[in-house]
Amino acid sequence: MGLQQGLVKWFVGVLFLGTLLLCNADVHHYDFFVSTRVKFYEDVQHNDIVVVNDSYPGPEIRVRRGDTVFVNVHNQGNDGFTIHWHGVKQPRNPWFDGLEFITQCPIQPGTNFTYKVVLSGEIGTLWWHAHSDWTRGSVHGAIVILPAQDETYPFPTPDTEQTNIL
């Protein structure tokens, strides 16, 4: 009986490791530095806004279906906020959804928080944005989710790509 159990454990282990080697999903890491308000000129007036990595809109996340993304958000601003991954289902991962005071407390000034974003069946262009008071008007960016390595688009492959955020 002991030998059979040992063989079963060995076989299950080999099966598990073989499955890991066949996976094509990647892991991506991003750092978002959310800075204090900067001057933004529009119609000759100036307004203070919060930006990510000194850009408005913030950085684009470009991944493939099935990938996992870790985003370390450094709050260098004056107010607490969260980041919501709009349209991402987050299976078995609800505590990283970024809904302020629902799935997490705000990231306080001078601290950081690392989000784990699990992309399961999503494909196409989604977006991420702050989910706190007025920061949701300036802290945002695109999530471009390409087909997995062994897949094609569910529509004719585009000739070119252009990300537009309205």
PDB file of C-alpha atoms in Angstrom:
ATOM      1  CA  MET A   1       0.000   0.000   0.000  1.00  0.00           C
ATOM      2  CA  GLY A   2       2.854   2.399   0.797  1.00  0.00           C
ATOM      3  CA  LEU A   3       4.478   1.903  -2.589  1.00  0.00           C
ATOM      4  CA  GLN A   4       1.196   2.593  -4.419  1.00  0.00           C
ATOM      5  CA  GLN A   5       0.625   5.816  -2.458  1.00  0.00           C
ATOM      6  CA  GLY A   6       4.187   6.890  -3.228  1.00  0.00           C
ATOM      7  CA  LEU A   7       3.707   6.231  -6.945  1.00  0.00           C
ATOM      8  CA  VAL A   8       0.394   8.130  -6.951  1.00  0.00           C
ATOM      9  CA  LYS A   9       2.026  11.131  -5.236  1.00  0.00           C
ATOM     10  CA  TRP A  10       4.935  11.007  -7.702  1.00  0.00           C
ATOM     11  CA  PHE A  11       2.555  10.827 -10.691  1.00  0.00           C
ATOM     12  CA  VAL A  12       0.420  13.727  -9.391  1.00  0.00           C
ATOM     13  CA  GLY A  13       3.590  15.777  -8.824  1.00  0.00           C
ATOM     14  CA  VAL A  14       4.847  15.106 -12.356  1.00  0.00           C
ATOM     15  CA  LEU A  15       1.421  15.983 -13.770  1.00  0.00           C
ATOM     16  CA  PHE A  16       1.367  19.244 -11.796  1.00  0.00           C
ATOM     17  CA  LEU A  17       4.867  20.275 -12.875  1.00  0.00           C
ATOM     18  CA  GLY A  18       4.118  19.335 -16.488  1.00  0.00           C
ATOM     19  CA  THR A  19       1.029  21.543 -16.402  1.00  0.00           C
ATOM     20  CA  LEU A  20       3.081  24.452 -15.076  1.00  0.00           C
ATOM     21  CA  LEU A  21       5.603  24.072 -17.888  1.00  0.00           C
ATOM     22  CA  LEU A  22       2.853  24.126 -20.529  1.00  0.00           C
ATOM     23  CA  CYS A  23       1.252  27.332 -19.243  1.00  0.00           C
ATOM     24  CA  ASN A  24       1.787  30.347 -21.504  1.00  0.00           C
ATOM     25  CA  ALA A  25       0.533  32.991 -19.073  1.00  0.00           C
ATOM     26  CA  ASP A  26       3.058  35.636 -18.058  1.00  0.00           C
ATOM     27  CA  VAL A  27       3.465  37.762 -14.964  1.00  0.00           C
ATOM     28  CA  HIS A  28       3.947  41.521 -15.430  1.00  0.00           C
ATOM     29  CA  HIS A  29       5.103  44.124 -12.904  1.00  0.00           C
ATOM     30  CA  TYR A  30       4.333  47.836 -13.012  1.00  0.00           C
ATOM     31  CA  ASP A  31       5.103  50.708 -10.643  1.00  0.00           C
ATOM     32  CA  PHE A  32       2.627  53.581 -10.465  1.00  0.00           C
ATOM     33  CA  PHE A  33       3.911  56.715  -8.759  1.00  0.00           C
ATOM     34  CA  VAL A  34       0.898  58.897  -8.047  1.00  0.00           C
ATOM     35  CA  SER A  35       2.258  62.389  -7.509  1.00  0.00           C
ATOM     36  CA  THR A  36       0.932  65.477  -5.873  1.00  0.00           C
ATOM     37  CA  ARG A  37      -1.134  67.826  -7.919  1.00  0.00           C
ATOM     38  CA  VAL A  38       0.563  69.410 -10.892  1.00  0.00           C
ATOM     39  CA  LYS A  39      -0.452  72.357 -13.006  1.00  0.00           C
ATOM     40  CA  PHE A  40      -2.568  71.474 -16.011  1.00  0.00           C
ATOM     41  CA  TYR A  41      -3.454  74.211 -18.464  1.00  0.00           C
ATOM     42  CA  GLU A  42      -6.753  74.209 -20.281  1.00  0.00           C
ATOM     43  CA  ASP A  43      -8.461  77.271 -21.724  1.00  0.00           C
ATOM     44  CA  VAL A  44      -5.842  79.560 -20.095  1.00  0.00           C
ATOM     45  CA  GLN A  45      -6.975  78.523 -16.613  1.00  0.00           C
ATOM     46  CA  HIS A  46      -4.872  76.274 -14.457  1.00  0.00           C
ATOM     47  CA  ASN A  47      -6.197  73.407 -12.440  1.00  0.00           C
ATOM     48  CA  ASP A  48      -4.439  71.063 -10.086  1.00  0.00           C
ATOM     49  CA  ILE A  49      -4.718  67.377 -10.940  1.00  0.00           C
ATOM     50  CA  VAL A  50      -3.154  64.141  -9.753  1.00  0.00           C
ATOM     51  CA  VAL A  51      -1.074  62.206 -12.284  1.00  0.00           C
ATOM     52  CA  VAL A  52       0.504  58.758 -12.500  1.00  0.00           C
ATOM     53  CA  ASN A  53       4.194  58.529 -13.437  1.00  0.00           C
ATOM     54  CA  ASP A  54       4.031  62.202 -14.451  1.00  0.00           C
ATOM     55  CA  SER A  55       1.619  61.430 -17.279  1.00  0.00           C
ATOM     56  CA  TYR A  56      -2.013  62.169 -18.029  1.00  0.00           C
ATOM     57  CA  PRO A  57      -3.612  59.801 -18.759  1.00  0.00           C
ATOM     58  CA  GLY A  58      -1.535  57.301 -16.819  1.00  0.00           C
ATOM     59  CA  PRO A  59       0.546  54.455 -18.245  1.00  0.00           C
ATOM     60  CA  GLU A  60      -0.963  51.822 -20.488  1.00  0.00           C
ATOM     61  CA  ILE A  61      -0.912  48.233 -19.255  1.00  0.00           C
ATOM     62  CA  ARG A  62      -0.365  45.856 -22.195  1.00  0.00           C
ATOM     63  CA  VAL A  63      -0.775  42.141 -21.503  1.00  0.00           C
ATOM     64  CA  ARG A  64      -2.243  38.907 -22.878  1.00  0.00           C
ATOM     65  CA  ARG A  65      -5.386  37.058 -21.873  1.00  0.00           C
ATOM     66  CA  GLY A  66      -4.679  34.847 -18.863  1.00  0.00           C
ATOM     67  CA  ASP A  67      -1.717  36.902 -17.607  1.00  0.00           C
ATOM     68  CA  THR A  68      -1.324  38.183 -14.056  1.00  0.00           C
ATOM     69  CA  VAL A  69      -0.313  41.775 -13.380  1.00  0.00           C
ATOM     70  CA  PHE A  70       1.200  43.182 -10.194  1.00  0.00           C
ATOM     71  CA  VAL A  71       0.909  46.961  -9.887  1.00  0.00           C
ATOM     72  CA  ASN A  72       2.738  48.588  -6.983  1.00  0.00           C
ATOM     73  CA  VAL A  73       0.986  51.925  -6.380  1.00  0.00           C
ATOM     74  CA  HIS A  74       3.050  54.515  -4.481  1.00  0.00           C
ATOM     75  CA  ASN A  75       0.892  57.325  -3.117  1.00  0.00           C
ATOM     76  CA  GLN A  76       3.040  60.458  -3.232  1.00  0.00           C
ATOM     77  CA  GLY A  77      -0.044  62.691  -3.214  1.00  0.00           C
ATOM     78  CA  ASN A  78      -2.025  64.364  -0.463  1.00  0.00           C
ATOM     79  CA  ASP A  79      -5.160  62.199  -0.399  1.00  0.00           C
ATOM     80  CA  GLY A  80      -5.992  58.529  -0.025  1.00  0.00           C
ATOM     81  CA  PHE A  81      -7.391  56.652  -3.034  1.00  0.00           C
ATOM     82  CA  THR A  82      -7.789  53.190  -4.553  1.00  0.00           C
ATOM     83  CA  ILE A  83      -7.372  51.872  -8.106  1.00  0.00           C
ATOM     84  CA  HIS A  84     -10.235  49.958  -9.749  1.00  0.00           C
ATOM     85  CA  TRP A  85      -9.596  47.603 -12.679  1.00  0.00           C
ATOM     86  CA  HIS A  86     -12.704  48.344 -14.707  1.00  0.00           C
ATOM     87  CA  GLY A  87     -14.099  45.311 -16.515  1.00  0.00           C
ATOM     88  CA  VAL A  88     -11.645  42.833 -14.977  1.00  0.00           C
ATOM     89  CA  LYS A  89     -13.533  39.975 -13.319  1.00  0.00           C
ATOM     90  CA  GLN A  90     -10.818  39.141 -10.728  1.00  0.00           C
ATOM     91  CA  PRO A  91     -11.868  35.497 -10.164  1.00  0.00           C
ATOM     92  CA  ARG A  92     -11.133  34.346  -6.607  1.00  0.00           C
ATOM     93  CA  ASN A  93      -9.331  37.659  -6.086  1.00  0.00           C
ATOM     94  CA  PRO A  94     -11.954  40.202  -4.911  1.00  0.00           C
ATOM     95  CA  TRP A  95      -9.751  42.031  -2.403  1.00  0.00           C
ATOM     96  CA  PHE A  96      -7.750  43.623  -5.197  1.00  0.00           C
ATOM     97  CA  ASP A  97     -10.758  45.124  -7.018  1.00  0.00           C
ATOM     98  CA  GLY A  98     -10.078  48.628  -5.683  1.00  0.00           C
ATOM     99  CA  LEU A  99     -13.536  49.659  -4.517  1.00  0.00           C
ATOM    100  CA  GLU A 100     -12.869  52.174  -1.765  1.00  0.00           C
ATOM    101  CA  PHE A 101     -14.250  51.099   1.635  1.00  0.00           C
ATOM    102  CA  ILE A 102     -15.865  48.028   0.037  1.00  0.00           C
ATOM    103  CA  THR A 103     -12.963  45.760  -0.915  1.00  0.00           C
ATOM    104  CA  GLN A 104     -10.132  47.871   0.510  1.00  0.00           C
ATOM    105  CA  CYS A 105      -9.256  50.974   2.467  1.00  0.00           C
ATOM    106  CA  PRO A 106      -7.652  53.884   0.592  1.00  0.00           C
ATOM    107  CA  ILE A 107      -3.905  53.895  -0.011  1.00  0.00           C
ATOM    108  CA  GLN A 108      -2.815  56.618   2.377  1.00  0.00           C
ATOM    109  CA  PRO A 109      -0.313  59.365   1.429  1.00  0.00           C
ATOM    110  CA  GLY A 110       3.279  58.239   1.847  1.00  0.00           C
ATOM    111  CA  THR A 111       2.396  54.524   1.599  1.00  0.00           C
ATOM    112  CA  ASN A 112       2.131  51.960  -1.175  1.00  0.00           C
ATOM    113  CA  PHE A 113      -0.052  48.987  -2.037  1.00  0.00           C
ATOM    114  CA  THR A 114       0.566  46.215  -4.549  1.00  0.00           C
ATOM    115  CA  TYR A 115      -2.441  45.063  -6.561  1.00  0.00           C
ATOM    116  CA  LYS A 116      -2.659  41.588  -8.035  1.00  0.00           C
ATOM    117  CA  VAL A 117      -4.769  41.780 -11.203  1.00  0.00           C
ATOM    118  CA  VAL A 118      -5.811  38.376 -12.554  1.00  0.00           C
ATOM    119  CA  LEU A 119      -6.928  38.423 -16.185  1.00  0.00           C
ATOM    120  CA  SER A 120      -9.033  35.364 -16.900  1.00  0.00           C
ATOM    121  CA  GLY A 121     -11.266  35.576 -19.960  1.00  0.00           C
ATOM    122  CA  GLU A 122     -10.971  39.272 -20.794  1.00  0.00           C
ATOM    123  CA  ILE A 123      -9.760  40.365 -24.207  1.00  0.00           C
ATOM    124  CA  GLY A 124      -9.779  43.813 -25.810  1.00  0.00           C
ATOM    125  CA  THR A 125      -9.292  47.223 -24.218  1.00  0.00           C
ATOM    126  CA  LEU A 126     -10.460  47.991 -20.689  1.00  0.00           C
ATOM    127  CA  TRP A 127      -9.353  50.717 -18.313  1.00  0.00           C
ATOM    128  CA  TRP A 128      -8.137  51.320 -14.787  1.00  0.00           C
ATOM    129  CA  HIS A 129      -9.042  54.376 -12.732  1.00  0.00           C
ATOM    130  CA  ALA A 130      -8.950  55.811  -9.235  1.00  0.00           C
ATOM    131  CA  HIS A 131     -12.057  55.002  -7.273  1.00  0.00           C
ATOM    132  CA  SER A 132     -11.996  57.823  -4.753  1.00  0.00           C
ATOM    133  CA  ASP A 133     -13.712  61.192  -4.783  1.00  0.00           C
ATOM    134  CA  TRP A 134     -12.255  63.636  -7.303  1.00  0.00           C
ATOM    135  CA  THR A 135      -9.100  61.599  -8.162  1.00  0.00           C
ATOM    136  CA  ARG A 136     -11.180  59.436 -10.497  1.00  0.00           C
ATOM    137  CA  GLY A 137     -11.219  62.377 -12.914  1.00  0.00           C
ATOM    138  CA  SER A 138      -7.474  62.329 -13.548  1.00  0.00           C
ATOM    139  CA  VAL A 139      -5.971  59.046 -12.354  1.00  0.00           C
ATOM    140  CA  HIS A 140      -6.758  56.598 -15.170  1.00  0.00           C
ATOM    141  CA  GLY A 141      -5.303  54.653 -18.086  1.00  0.00           C
ATOM    142  CA  ALA A 142      -5.869  51.813 -20.540  1.00  0.00           C
ATOM    143  CA  ILE A 143      -5.502  48.059 -20.125  1.00  0.00           C
ATOM    144  CA  VAL A 144      -4.876  46.474 -23.533  1.00  0.00           C
ATOM    145  CA  ILE A 145      -5.458  42.711 -23.373  1.00  0.00           C
ATOM    146  CA  LEU A 146      -4.205  40.858 -26.428  1.00  0.00           C
ATOM    147  CA  PRO A 147      -5.126  37.234 -27.220  1.00  0.00           C
ATOM    148  CA  ALA A 148      -3.076  34.545 -25.458  1.00  0.00           C
ATOM    149  CA  GLN A 149       0.068  33.360 -27.273  1.00  0.00           C
ATOM    150  CA  ASP A 150      -1.706  30.399 -28.864  1.00  0.00           C
ATOM    151  CA  GLU A 151      -4.915  32.269 -29.782  1.00  0.00           C
ATOM    152  CA  THR A 152      -6.119  34.627 -32.472  1.00  0.00           C
ATOM    153  CA  TYR A 153      -8.412  37.612 -32.171  1.00  0.00           C
ATOM    154  CA  PRO A 154     -12.154  36.802 -32.142  1.00  0.00           C
ATOM    155  CA  PHE A 155     -12.383  39.183 -35.132  1.00  0.00           C
ATOM    156  CA  PRO A 156     -10.111  39.922 -38.107  1.00  0.00           C
ATOM    157  CA  THR A 157      -6.630  40.894 -36.922  1.00  0.00           C
ATOM    158  CA  PRO A 158      -6.270  44.687 -37.019  1.00  0.00           C
ATOM    159  CA  ASP A 159      -3.698  46.242 -39.363  1.00  0.00           C
ATOM    160  CA  THR A 160      -2.641  48.800 -36.754  1.00  0.00           C
ATOM    161  CA  GLU A 161      -3.480  49.735 -33.200  1.00  0.00           C
ATOM    162  CA  GLN A 162      -4.218  53.083 -31.577  1.00  0.00           C
ATOM    163  CA  THR A 163      -5.344  53.508 -27.986  1.00  0.00           C
ATOM    164  CA  ASN A 164      -7.704  56.454 -27.499  1.00  0.00           C
ATOM    165  CA  ILE A 165      -8.985  57.502 -24.105  1.00  0.00           C
ATOM    166  CA  LEU A 166     -11.924  59.865 -24.146  1.00  0.00           C
TER     167      LEU A 166
END
